[in-house]
Amino acid sequence: MAKFAFGTDNFCRLSLHTNYQSSTFTTAIKNRQLGVFSSNSRLNLRVSCSIKEKENVAETERVDGILTGLRVDELDQTDSVSASEGQLETESRSEKVGFDWNFPPWRNLPLRYKLIGTTSLAFVVCNMDKVNLSVAIIPMSHQFGWNSSTAGLVQSSFFWGYALSQLPGGWLAKTFGGRKVLEIGVLTWSLATALVPSVAGFMPGLVFSRILVGIGEGVSPSAATDLIARSIPLEERSRAVSFVFGGLSVGSVMGLLLAPPLIQNFGWGSVFYIFGLLGIAWFLGFQLVAEEQPPFDAAPISGSPSISTEKSWRTSLEELGGSLKDVPWKAFFQSKAVWAMIYVHFCGSWGHYTCLSWIPTYFSEELNLNLTEAAWVSVLPPLASIFVAGVAAQFADNLISNGVETTTVRKICQTIAFLSPATCMILSSLDLGLSPWEIVTILTGGLALSSFALSGLYCTHQDISPEYASILLGITNTVGAVPGIVGVALTGYLLDSTHSWSLSLFAPSIFFYLTGTVVWLVFASSKPQSFSRKD
């Protein structure tokens, strides 16, 4: 039997099994020639040819080429593929042609797209696990006899872990790489979420489990920021950030839509078990993507300085301590641009967290919507944010591609993100005789337009320093987590004191949106900074 194989490396190999004793096989195929021509095209075809011994082959016929080890430098694709002219004539022949099947469909996608897609899915699960307690807290309070203060303690415990893990998460992402930190973060918060039903009757255990959820979710933004900075070129960065962090809005919508029917049909514990299992499934699936390595000759990311590859988890404690000392903390806090990011992140988080916590109650009590209507209306802002975030990302990347300065683009996007909700809150606070549904529409539009921040503030960390992007986000997000602890509680206190939604919910948010806009326009910058360590 003789086997011919044509591969992509343009080699032709012959495997021969005959009764001939001659050590050197020379033969020719009757009335057929193997043509070798000069061509730049290559052939991706595998042919298996079986030639029976009864075929008469004259040993004396001249061989056109030595087949064993023959190197075919260049193949003429037309002559090689032509079935009518170049097929071998035999009495018995079997052909086998191999095809490369593209399954799963994303198999041949560039690695950076796979990473961005799976990271966005992680953020979908992230917010599903964040909002599930806000729905489940009602039946849990009834079962365990919690008052409002106890329920508030349970909900706020998430932000304790979230705030405390921001800086460590940024440093770990910088040291080990965002992919490793992200997968550990998802596994941590997913296991802690699934643990909630088992410890709900024991308050310290319940609080601790929610702190773990906060820690796992707290390291994830910095990990995602590091991943984007390492993997995505500048001209694609707005879309990448929008797609990844847009998963938070999708997660909020899915969590608010799925949690009520799950609780009604299977009990409140089901949302923690099911949502926790989703995170564990993500962790297992992400291993397949994380194992893929970029090509060894991959070109550096355009617009970004080269970054050293991710370090091993076996890095010694001495190296970890050295890497912490090497972080240019002093240079960070000497930069006006960094201080602008810190304050603007605080301002944006105040509006986001207070509205996330109190808007459903506002819809129910102030606009007199029933609980079902208030629950469904609460889905509208994050649902609209998904669409707005995509538009904003395309808008920002197009401006940058057309030569508009990156700092200008970030300032435009962040200004839209702050002035839009501020304007809508002012309109909702004034007595203009608007109907409840008109107010709902105005607030939904304003809160949705705040998603322009994903192409503003949230891209600036990578813009000014891809190397330290995760640590910078850890710094700003630590301050940004404070409104989740202070702002939400202060809103409730002001509401009890003033009985005015305009003064308790809208006025502080409007103040921070307006002052944040001024600070951003004056001090923000996206120019790359080295942050070289200074004595």
Short mmCIF file of C-alpha atoms in Angstrom, two decimals:
data_model
loop_
_atom_site.label_atom_id
_atom_site.label_comp_id
_atom_site.label_asym_id
_atom_site.label_seq_id
_atom_site.Cartn_x
_atom_site.Cartn_y
_atom_site.Cartn_z
CA MET A 1 0.00 0.00 0.00
CA ALA A 2 1.23 3.46 -0.79
CA LYS A 3 0.01 6.52 1.02
CA PHE A 4 0.45 10.02 -0.31
CA ALA A 5 -0.04 13.04 1.97
CA PHE A 6 -0.05 16.64 0.91
CA GLY A 7 0.12 19.05 3.86
CA THR A 8 0.18 22.77 4.40
CA ASP A 9 3.95 22.67 4.76
CA ASN A 10 4.15 21.64 1.09
CA PHE A 11 5.74 18.28 1.72
CA CYS A 12 4.85 15.10 -0.12
CA ARG A 13 5.49 11.90 1.79
CA LEU A 14 5.20 8.28 0.72
CA SER A 15 4.69 5.36 3.06
CA LEU A 16 5.40 2.09 1.17
CA HIS A 17 4.61 -1.54 1.99
CA THR A 18 5.42 -4.04 -0.82
CA ASN A 19 6.99 -7.45 -1.33
CA TYR A 20 9.96 -5.94 -3.11
CA GLN A 21 13.29 -6.40 -1.35
CA SER A 22 14.99 -3.44 -2.99
CA SER A 23 16.03 -0.78 -0.48
CA THR A 24 15.49 2.00 -2.99
CA PHE A 25 12.07 2.20 -4.52
CA THR A 26 11.76 3.76 -7.94
CA THR A 27 8.59 3.67 -9.88
CA ALA A 28 6.29 5.70 -12.04
CA ILE A 29 2.56 5.77 -12.26
CA LYS A 30 1.49 4.69 -15.67
CA ASN A 31 0.37 7.44 -18.03
CA ARG A 32 0.42 9.98 -15.20
CA GLN A 33 2.96 12.51 -14.06
CA LEU A 34 3.36 14.40 -10.84
CA GLY A 35 3.74 17.99 -11.88
CA VAL A 36 5.68 20.43 -9.74
CA PHE A 37 5.37 24.03 -10.74
CA SER A 38 6.31 27.38 -9.32
CA SER A 39 3.40 28.91 -7.44
CA ASN A 40 2.74 30.86 -4.27
CA SER A 41 -0.46 29.03 -3.44
CA ARG A 42 -0.63 26.12 -1.09
CA LEU A 43 -2.75 23.02 -1.03
CA ASN A 44 -4.62 21.87 2.06
CA LEU A 45 -5.66 18.38 0.93
CA ARG A 46 -5.06 14.91 2.23
CA VAL A 47 -5.32 11.97 -0.19
CA SER A 48 -5.06 8.30 0.71
CA CYS A 49 -4.46 6.08 -2.30
CA SER A 50 -4.51 2.30 -2.24
CA ILE A 51 -2.83 0.54 -5.15
CA LYS A 52 -3.35 -3.19 -5.46
CA GLU A 53 -0.38 -5.39 -6.18
CA LYS A 54 -2.02 -6.82 -9.28
CA GLU A 55 -1.45 -3.54 -11.06
CA ASN A 56 1.47 -4.00 -13.41
CA VAL A 57 4.32 -1.72 -12.50
CA ALA A 58 7.50 -2.06 -14.48
CA GLU A 59 10.56 -1.74 -12.32
CA THR A 60 12.56 -0.54 -15.27
CA GLU A 61 10.45 2.57 -15.88
CA ARG A 62 12.10 5.85 -15.05
CA VAL A 63 11.13 7.74 -11.94
CA ASP A 64 10.34 11.40 -12.38
CA GLY A 65 11.35 12.13 -8.81
CA ILE A 66 12.39 10.38 -5.62
CA LEU A 67 9.16 10.25 -3.68
CA THR A 68 10.55 9.25 -0.34
CA GLY A 69 11.33 12.50 1.46
CA LEU A 70 10.45 14.55 -1.63
CA ARG A 71 10.05 18.26 -0.83
CA VAL A 72 7.56 19.96 -3.04
CA ASP A 73 8.64 23.56 -2.84
CA GLU A 74 5.66 25.02 -4.57
CA LEU A 75 2.51 23.40 -5.90
CA ASP A 76 0.38 24.57 -8.75
CA GLN A 77 -3.07 24.64 -7.16
CA THR A 78 -4.93 24.50 -10.46
CA ASP A 79 -3.17 21.42 -11.77
CA SER A 80 -3.17 19.70 -8.38
CA VAL A 81 -6.84 20.17 -7.63
CA SER A 82 -8.19 19.49 -11.14
CA ALA A 83 -10.07 16.20 -10.86
CA SER A 84 -10.31 15.52 -14.58
CA GLU A 85 -6.62 15.97 -15.34
CA GLY A 86 -4.65 14.93 -12.28
CA GLN A 87 -6.37 11.98 -10.58
CA LEU A 88 -4.53 8.68 -10.22
CA GLU A 89 -5.93 5.79 -12.27
CA THR A 90 -6.14 2.57 -10.34
CA GLU A 91 -8.41 -0.48 -10.36
CA SER A 92 -9.18 0.04 -6.72
CA ARG A 93 -8.87 3.43 -5.06
CA SER A 94 -10.06 5.03 -1.84
CA GLU A 95 -9.92 8.76 -1.27
CA LYS A 96 -10.15 10.60 1.96
CA VAL A 97 -10.33 14.36 2.02
CA GLY A 98 -10.03 16.14 5.37
CA PHE A 99 -11.91 19.31 6.26
CA ASP A 100 -11.44 21.66 9.19
CA TRP A 101 -14.81 22.03 10.90
CA ASN A 102 -15.44 25.40 12.55
CA PHE A 103 -17.14 24.20 15.69
CA PRO A 104 -17.82 25.77 18.05
CA PRO A 105 -18.51 28.90 15.96
CA TRP A 106 -16.21 31.08 18.08
CA ARG A 107 -13.30 28.65 17.78
CA ASN A 108 -11.39 30.74 15.23
CA LEU A 109 -12.12 34.10 16.82
CA PRO A 110 -9.07 36.10 17.92
CA LEU A 111 -8.16 35.40 21.53
CA ARG A 112 -8.85 38.99 22.60
CA TYR A 113 -12.47 38.69 21.46
CA LYS A 114 -12.92 35.47 23.41
CA LEU A 115 -11.49 37.10 26.52
CA ILE A 116 -13.73 40.14 26.20
CA GLY A 117 -16.83 37.99 25.59
CA THR A 118 -16.24 35.72 28.57
CA THR A 119 -15.35 38.68 30.80
CA SER A 120 -18.64 40.35 29.88
CA LEU A 121 -20.46 37.13 30.82
CA ALA A 122 -18.70 37.22 34.18
CA PHE A 123 -20.10 40.70 34.77
CA VAL A 124 -23.59 39.49 33.83
CA VAL A 125 -23.34 36.88 36.59
CA CYS A 126 -21.78 39.52 38.85
CA ASN A 127 -24.83 41.78 38.90
CA MET A 128 -27.23 38.87 38.98
CA ASP A 129 -25.63 37.90 42.28
CA LYS A 130 -25.68 41.52 43.40
CA VAL A 131 -29.40 42.18 42.84
CA ASN A 132 -30.72 38.78 43.90
CA LEU A 133 -30.60 39.75 47.58
CA SER A 134 -32.54 42.97 46.97
CA VAL A 135 -35.43 40.78 45.76
CA ALA A 136 -34.98 37.88 48.18
CA ILE A 137 -34.64 40.15 51.24
CA ILE A 138 -38.43 40.55 51.45
CA PRO A 139 -39.32 36.85 52.01
CA MET A 140 -36.15 36.38 54.06
CA SER A 141 -37.18 39.21 56.39
CA HIS A 142 -40.62 37.65 56.83
CA GLN A 143 -39.18 34.21 57.57
CA PHE A 144 -36.53 35.33 60.07
CA GLY A 145 -38.40 38.31 61.55
CA TRP A 146 -35.90 40.97 60.48
CA ASN A 147 -36.72 44.64 60.85
CA SER A 148 -35.61 47.29 58.34
CA SER A 149 -32.37 47.99 60.22
CA THR A 150 -31.35 44.33 60.16
CA ALA A 151 -32.26 44.02 56.48
CA GLY A 152 -30.20 47.13 55.77
CA LEU A 153 -27.24 45.64 57.65
CA VAL A 154 -27.39 42.49 55.55
CA GLN A 155 -27.54 44.42 52.28
CA SER A 156 -24.80 46.88 53.19
CA SER A 157 -22.39 44.09 54.20
CA PHE A 158 -21.77 43.46 50.52
CA PHE A 159 -20.22 46.92 50.16
CA TRP A 160 -17.85 46.31 53.07
CA GLY A 161 -16.12 43.55 51.16
CA TYR A 162 -16.48 45.42 47.89
CA ALA A 163 -14.75 48.55 49.20
CA LEU A 164 -11.96 46.68 51.01
CA SER A 165 -11.02 44.54 48.00
CA GLN A 166 -10.56 47.28 45.40
CA LEU A 167 -6.92 48.16 46.02
CA PRO A 168 -5.78 44.58 46.74
CA GLY A 169 -7.62 43.50 43.60
CA GLY A 170 -5.83 46.11 41.51
CA TRP A 171 -2.44 45.14 42.89
CA LEU A 172 -3.08 41.41 42.41
CA ALA A 173 -4.22 42.02 38.82
CA LYS A 174 -1.08 44.02 38.15
CA THR A 175 1.11 41.32 39.71
CA PHE A 176 -0.51 38.11 38.42
CA GLY A 177 -2.57 39.34 35.48
CA GLY A 178 -6.26 40.11 35.19
CA ARG A 179 -7.30 36.70 33.89
CA LYS A 180 -6.12 34.82 36.97
CA VAL A 181 -7.63 37.31 39.40
CA LEU A 182 -10.94 37.39 37.52
CA GLU A 183 -11.44 33.64 37.58
CA ILE A 184 -10.63 33.42 41.31
CA GLY A 185 -12.96 36.36 42.00
CA VAL A 186 -15.86 34.73 40.14
CA LEU A 187 -15.32 31.41 41.92
CA THR A 188 -15.20 33.16 45.31
CA TRP A 189 -18.40 35.14 44.94
CA SER A 190 -20.24 32.20 43.33
CA LEU A 191 -19.43 29.81 46.15
CA ALA A 192 -20.32 32.48 48.71
CA THR A 193 -23.64 33.11 46.92
CA ALA A 194 -24.54 29.42 46.95
CA LEU A 195 -23.69 29.37 50.68
CA VAL A 196 -26.30 32.01 51.65
CA PRO A 197 -29.33 29.67 52.16
CA SER A 198 -27.30 27.47 54.51
CA VAL A 199 -26.19 30.32 56.80
CA ALA A 200 -29.19 32.66 56.52
CA GLY A 201 -30.40 31.75 60.02
CA PHE A 202 -27.02 32.62 61.55
CA MET A 203 -26.47 36.36 61.21
CA PRO A 204 -22.63 36.41 61.51
CA GLY A 205 -22.39 33.66 58.88
CA LEU A 206 -24.80 35.47 56.58
CA VAL A 207 -22.93 38.77 56.89
CA PHE A 208 -19.63 37.01 56.29
CA SER A 209 -20.97 35.28 53.17
CA ARG A 210 -22.11 38.62 51.75
CA ILE A 211 -18.72 40.16 52.55
CA LEU A 212 -17.13 37.33 50.55
CA VAL A 213 -19.48 38.10 47.66
CA GLY A 214 -18.36 41.72 47.87
CA ILE A 215 -14.68 40.73 47.92
CA GLY A 216 -15.06 38.47 44.88
CA GLU A 217 -16.95 41.10 42.91
CA GLY A 218 -14.67 43.86 44.18
CA VAL A 219 -11.52 42.47 42.55
CA SER A 220 -13.29 41.89 39.24
CA PRO A 221 -13.41 45.47 37.82
CA SER A 222 -9.66 45.87 38.30
CA ALA A 223 -9.04 42.43 36.82
CA ALA A 224 -11.16 43.28 33.77
CA THR A 225 -9.40 46.63 33.40
CA ASP A 226 -6.00 44.92 33.44
CA LEU A 227 -7.20 42.35 30.91
CA ILE A 228 -8.45 45.06 28.55
CA ALA A 229 -5.27 47.09 28.92
CA ARG A 230 -3.15 44.04 28.04
CA SER A 231 -5.31 42.73 25.19
CA ILE A 232 -7.13 45.56 23.43
CA PRO A 233 -5.63 48.29 21.20
CA LEU A 234 -6.60 51.92 21.79
CA GLU A 235 -8.90 52.19 18.79
CA GLU A 236 -11.04 49.28 20.10
CA ARG A 237 -10.87 50.12 23.80
CA SER A 238 -14.13 52.05 24.18
CA ARG A 239 -16.11 49.21 22.65
CA ALA A 240 -14.28 46.65 24.78
CA VAL A 241 -14.92 48.55 28.02
CA SER A 242 -18.54 49.16 27.03
CA PHE A 243 -19.09 45.50 26.16
CA VAL A 244 -17.48 44.19 29.34
CA PHE A 245 -19.01 46.60 31.86
CA GLY A 246 -22.26 46.61 29.90
CA GLY A 247 -22.64 43.08 31.21
CA LEU A 248 -23.50 44.67 34.56
CA SER A 249 -26.65 46.20 33.06
CA VAL A 250 -27.57 42.89 31.44
CA GLY A 251 -27.04 41.15 34.77
CA SER A 252 -29.28 43.64 36.57
CA VAL A 253 -32.06 43.10 34.05
CA MET A 254 -31.76 39.30 34.13
CA GLY A 255 -31.54 39.22 37.92
CA LEU A 256 -34.62 41.42 38.38
CA LEU A 257 -36.58 39.40 35.82
CA LEU A 258 -35.56 35.91 36.91
CA ALA A 259 -35.48 36.26 40.70
CA PRO A 260 -39.23 36.92 41.32
CA PRO A 261 -40.56 33.84 39.44
CA LEU A 262 -37.83 31.63 40.90
CA ILE A 263 -38.71 32.75 44.43
CA GLN A 264 -42.41 32.32 43.80
CA ASN A 265 -42.08 28.80 42.40
CA PHE A 266 -39.07 27.34 44.23
CA GLY A 267 -38.51 29.52 47.30
CA TRP A 268 -36.04 32.32 47.98
CA GLY A 269 -33.10 29.95 48.37
CA SER A 270 -33.33 28.93 44.71
CA VAL A 271 -31.96 32.26 43.42
CA PHE A 272 -28.77 31.82 45.44
CA TYR A 273 -28.26 28.19 44.42
CA ILE A 274 -28.99 28.75 40.72
CA PHE A 275 -27.09 32.02 40.36
CA GLY A 276 -24.15 30.56 42.27
CA LEU A 277 -24.05 27.54 39.97
CA LEU A 278 -23.99 29.85 36.95
CA GLY A 279 -20.80 31.43 38.27
CA ILE A 280 -19.19 28.05 38.91
CA ALA A 281 -20.11 26.98 35.36
CA TRP A 282 -18.51 30.19 34.04
CA PHE A 283 -15.34 29.42 35.99
CA LEU A 284 -15.07 25.96 34.45
CA GLY A 285 -15.71 27.27 30.94
CA PHE A 286 -13.22 30.10 31.32
CA GLN A 287 -10.42 27.59 31.87
CA LEU A 288 -10.66 26.64 28.19
CA VAL A 289 -10.20 30.24 27.10
CA ALA A 290 -7.54 31.06 29.68
CA GLU A 291 -5.42 28.12 28.53
CA GLU A 292 -5.09 29.61 25.05
CA GLN A 293 -1.94 31.64 24.63
CA PRO A 294 -1.38 34.42 22.11
CA PRO A 295 0.98 33.65 19.23
CA PHE A 296 4.64 33.74 20.18
CA ASP A 297 5.28 36.33 17.50
CA ALA A 298 2.28 38.48 18.31
CA ALA A 299 2.87 42.15 17.64
CA PRO A 300 2.68 44.65 20.53
CA ILE A 301 -0.65 46.30 21.12
CA SER A 302 -0.92 49.42 19.03
CA GLY A 303 -1.07 52.55 21.08
CA SER A 304 0.09 50.81 24.22
CA PRO A 305 3.56 50.12 25.58
CA SER A 306 4.51 46.49 25.83
CA ILE A 307 3.59 44.86 29.11
CA SER A 308 5.36 41.96 30.69
CA THR A 309 3.55 38.65 30.65
CA GLU A 310 1.50 37.50 33.59
CA LYS A 311 3.48 36.13 36.48
CA SER A 312 3.02 32.74 38.03
CA TRP A 313 1.02 32.25 41.18
CA ARG A 314 4.19 30.72 42.63
CA THR A 315 5.81 34.13 42.91
CA SER A 316 7.56 34.25 46.26
CA LEU A 317 6.44 36.44 49.13
CA GLU A 318 9.62 38.45 48.79
CA GLU A 319 8.81 39.23 45.18
CA LEU A 320 5.27 40.16 46.12
CA GLY A 321 6.52 42.57 48.73
CA GLY A 322 8.98 44.03 46.26
CA SER A 323 6.29 44.48 43.62
CA LEU A 324 4.10 46.32 46.14
CA LYS A 325 6.96 48.67 46.94
CA ASP A 326 7.61 49.21 43.25
CA VAL A 327 4.12 50.62 42.69
CA PRO A 328 4.58 54.41 42.26
CA TRP A 329 1.97 55.41 44.84
CA LYS A 330 3.43 58.87 45.34
CA ALA A 331 3.40 59.59 41.62
CA PHE A 332 -0.26 58.54 41.43
CA PHE A 333 -1.35 61.06 44.03
CA GLN A 334 0.79 63.81 42.54
CA SER A 335 -1.21 63.62 39.32
CA LYS A 336 -4.18 65.97 38.90
CA ALA A 337 -5.66 63.55 36.39
CA VAL A 338 -5.73 60.78 39.00
CA TRP A 339 -7.44 63.03 41.54
CA ALA A 340 -9.98 63.98 38.89
CA MET A 341 -10.73 60.29 38.30
CA ILE A 342 -11.09 59.67 42.05
CA TYR A 343 -13.59 62.46 42.60
CA VAL A 344 -15.56 61.77 39.42
CA HIS A 345 -15.80 58.08 40.30
CA PHE A 346 -17.19 59.03 43.71
CA CYS A 347 -19.74 61.36 42.10
CA GLY A 348 -20.90 58.80 39.57
CA SER A 349 -21.20 56.08 42.19
CA TRP A 350 -23.30 58.32 44.44
CA GLY A 351 -25.92 58.77 41.75
CA HIS A 352 -25.75 55.13 40.66
CA TYR A 353 -25.95 53.39 44.06
CA THR A 354 -28.57 55.69 45.59
CA CYS A 355 -30.82 55.36 42.55
CA LEU A 356 -30.26 51.61 42.33
CA SER A 357 -31.38 51.26 45.96
CA TRP A 358 -34.17 53.84 46.18
CA ILE A 359 -35.70 54.30 42.72
CA PRO A 360 -38.07 51.30 43.10
CA THR A 361 -39.34 52.75 46.40
CA TYR A 362 -39.64 56.18 44.78
CA PHE A 363 -41.71 54.72 41.94
CA SER A 364 -43.95 52.94 44.44
CA GLU A 365 -44.44 55.62 47.11
CA GLU A 366 -44.04 58.92 45.27
CA LEU A 367 -45.53 57.98 41.88
CA ASN A 368 -48.13 55.63 43.40
CA LEU A 369 -47.24 52.67 41.19
CA ASN A 370 -48.11 49.27 42.59
CA LEU A 371 -45.32 46.89 43.53
CA THR A 372 -45.55 44.90 40.29
CA GLU A 373 -45.40 48.06 38.19
CA ALA A 374 -42.56 49.46 40.28
CA ALA A 375 -40.57 46.23 39.87
CA TRP A 376 -40.98 46.19 36.10
CA VAL A 377 -40.27 49.90 35.75
CA SER A 378 -37.05 49.45 37.73
CA VAL A 379 -35.78 47.25 34.90
CA LEU A 380 -36.09 50.05 32.34
CA PRO A 381 -32.95 52.11 33.24
CA PRO A 382 -30.48 49.19 33.07
CA LEU A 383 -32.26 47.86 29.98
CA ALA A 384 -31.92 51.20 28.20
CA SER A 385 -28.31 51.45 29.39
CA ILE A 386 -27.40 48.38 27.33
CA PHE A 387 -28.38 50.17 24.14
CA VAL A 388 -26.86 53.52 25.13
CA ALA A 389 -23.53 51.94 26.11
CA GLY A 390 -23.15 50.42 22.64
CA VAL A 391 -23.94 53.72 20.93
CA ALA A 392 -21.54 55.61 23.19
CA ALA A 393 -18.69 53.16 22.55
CA GLN A 394 -19.09 53.35 18.79
CA PHE A 395 -19.30 57.13 19.00
CA ALA A 396 -16.10 57.38 21.06
CA ASP A 397 -14.05 54.94 18.99
CA ASN A 398 -15.09 56.63 15.74
CA LEU A 399 -13.98 60.00 17.06
CA ILE A 400 -10.60 58.58 18.11
CA SER A 401 -10.17 56.78 14.76
CA ASN A 402 -10.87 60.06 12.96
CA GLY A 403 -8.06 61.79 14.81
CA VAL A 404 -9.89 63.52 17.67
CA GLU A 405 -7.68 63.74 20.74
CA THR A 406 -8.42 60.99 23.24
CA THR A 407 -8.71 63.41 26.17
CA THR A 408 -11.34 65.42 24.30
CA VAL A 409 -13.36 62.28 23.55
CA ARG A 410 -13.28 61.15 27.19
CA LYS A 411 -14.36 64.60 28.39
CA ILE A 412 -17.27 64.69 25.95
CA CYS A 413 -18.52 61.25 26.97
CA GLN A 414 -18.21 61.86 30.72
CA THR A 415 -19.95 65.24 30.45
CA ILE A 416 -22.90 63.57 28.72
CA ALA A 417 -22.87 60.88 31.42
CA PHE A 418 -23.21 63.47 34.21
CA LEU A 419 -25.28 66.32 32.77
CA SER A 420 -27.97 64.01 31.35
CA PRO A 421 -29.11 62.44 34.66
CA ALA A 422 -28.65 65.76 36.48
CA THR A 423 -30.98 67.50 34.02
CA CYS A 424 -33.55 64.72 34.22
CA MET A 425 -33.48 64.75 38.03
CA ILE A 426 -34.02 68.52 38.05
CA LEU A 427 -37.03 68.11 35.76
CA SER A 428 -38.42 65.33 37.98
CA SER A 429 -37.94 67.45 41.12
CA LEU A 430 -39.81 70.49 39.81
CA ASP A 431 -43.57 70.69 39.96
CA LEU A 432 -44.22 70.77 36.22
CA GLY A 433 -47.47 68.83 36.32
CA LEU A 434 -45.90 65.77 34.69
CA SER A 435 -47.70 62.44 34.86
CA PRO A 436 -46.02 59.50 36.66
CA TRP A 437 -45.18 57.75 33.42
CA GLU A 438 -43.66 60.91 31.97
CA ILE A 439 -41.40 61.14 35.03
CA VAL A 440 -40.51 57.47 34.63
CA THR A 441 -39.56 58.10 31.00
CA ILE A 442 -37.43 61.13 31.89
CA LEU A 443 -35.55 59.36 34.67
CA THR A 444 -35.05 56.25 32.55
CA GLY A 445 -33.52 58.33 29.76
CA GLY A 446 -31.24 60.24 32.13
CA LEU A 447 -29.98 57.19 33.97
CA ALA A 448 -29.45 55.33 30.68
CA LEU A 449 -27.35 58.19 29.27
CA SER A 450 -25.10 57.94 32.31
CA SER A 451 -23.69 54.84 30.57
CA PHE A 452 -21.57 57.23 28.50
CA ALA A 453 -19.22 57.03 31.49
CA LEU A 454 -18.06 53.63 30.19
CA SER A 455 -16.47 55.50 27.27
CA GLY A 456 -15.33 58.33 29.53
CA LEU A 457 -14.04 57.70 33.04
CA TYR A 458 -13.77 53.91 32.75
CA CYS A 459 -11.48 54.09 29.71
CA THR A 460 -9.18 56.71 31.21
CA HIS A 461 -7.43 54.27 33.55
CA GLN A 462 -6.15 52.28 30.55
CA ASP A 463 -5.44 55.41 28.54
CA ILE A 464 -3.02 57.03 30.95
CA SER A 465 -1.25 53.85 32.08
CA PRO A 466 -2.00 50.37 30.67
CA GLU A 467 0.56 48.93 33.08
CA TYR A 468 -1.03 50.36 36.22
CA ALA A 469 -4.62 50.51 34.95
CA SER A 470 -5.86 47.87 37.39
CA ILE A 471 -4.29 49.60 40.40
CA LEU A 472 -5.66 52.99 39.32
CA LEU A 473 -9.14 51.53 39.02
CA GLY A 474 -8.67 49.92 42.43
CA ILE A 475 -7.92 53.34 43.90
CA THR A 476 -10.86 55.12 42.27
CA ASN A 477 -13.26 52.24 42.84
CA THR A 478 -12.39 52.12 46.54
CA VAL A 479 -13.55 55.70 46.88
CA GLY A 480 -16.43 54.94 44.52
CA ALA A 481 -17.67 52.21 46.86
CA VAL A 482 -18.14 54.68 49.74
CA PRO A 483 -21.52 55.95 48.44
CA GLY A 484 -22.78 52.37 48.60
CA ILE A 485 -22.13 52.41 52.36
CA VAL A 486 -22.78 56.07 53.22
CA GLY A 487 -24.95 57.44 50.44
CA VAL A 488 -27.67 54.80 50.59
CA ALA A 489 -28.02 55.11 54.36
CA LEU A 490 -27.88 58.92 54.25
CA THR A 491 -30.67 59.01 51.66
CA GLY A 492 -32.91 57.04 54.01
CA TYR A 493 -32.04 59.34 56.92
CA LEU A 494 -32.79 62.46 54.89
CA LEU A 495 -36.04 60.94 53.69
CA ASP A 496 -37.16 60.31 57.27
CA SER A 497 -36.13 63.85 58.24
CA THR A 498 -37.46 65.87 55.31
CA HIS A 499 -40.08 63.56 53.76
CA SER A 500 -38.96 64.96 50.43
CA TRP A 501 -37.62 62.82 47.63
CA SER A 502 -36.26 65.89 45.88
CA LEU A 503 -34.05 66.82 48.84
CA SER A 504 -33.07 63.32 49.95
CA LEU A 505 -32.52 61.47 46.67
CA PHE A 506 -32.17 63.95 43.82
CA ALA A 507 -30.49 67.03 45.35
CA PRO A 508 -27.26 65.28 46.52
CA SER A 509 -26.95 63.41 43.23
CA ILE A 510 -27.44 66.62 41.22
CA PHE A 511 -24.77 68.34 43.31
CA PHE A 512 -22.22 65.59 42.69
CA TYR A 513 -23.07 65.31 38.99
CA LEU A 514 -22.53 69.05 38.42
CA THR A 515 -19.35 69.42 40.49
CA GLY A 516 -17.97 66.22 38.98
CA THR A 517 -18.50 67.63 35.49
CA VAL A 518 -16.54 70.78 36.35
CA VAL A 519 -13.64 68.82 37.88
CA TRP A 520 -13.53 66.47 34.91
CA LEU A 521 -13.49 69.22 32.29
CA VAL A 522 -10.73 71.12 34.10
CA PHE A 523 -8.37 68.37 35.30
CA ALA A 524 -9.04 65.14 33.40
CA SER A 525 -6.45 63.85 30.94
CA SER A 526 -5.96 60.69 28.89
CA LYS A 527 -2.36 61.37 27.93
CA PRO A 528 -0.15 58.34 28.73
CA GLN A 529 1.88 58.82 31.89
CA SER A 530 4.89 56.75 32.87
CA PHE A 531 4.42 57.17 36.66
CA SER A 532 8.11 56.37 37.06
CA ARG A 533 8.92 55.84 40.71
CA LYS A 534 10.34 58.94 42.32
CA ASP A 535 12.25 59.11 45.58
#
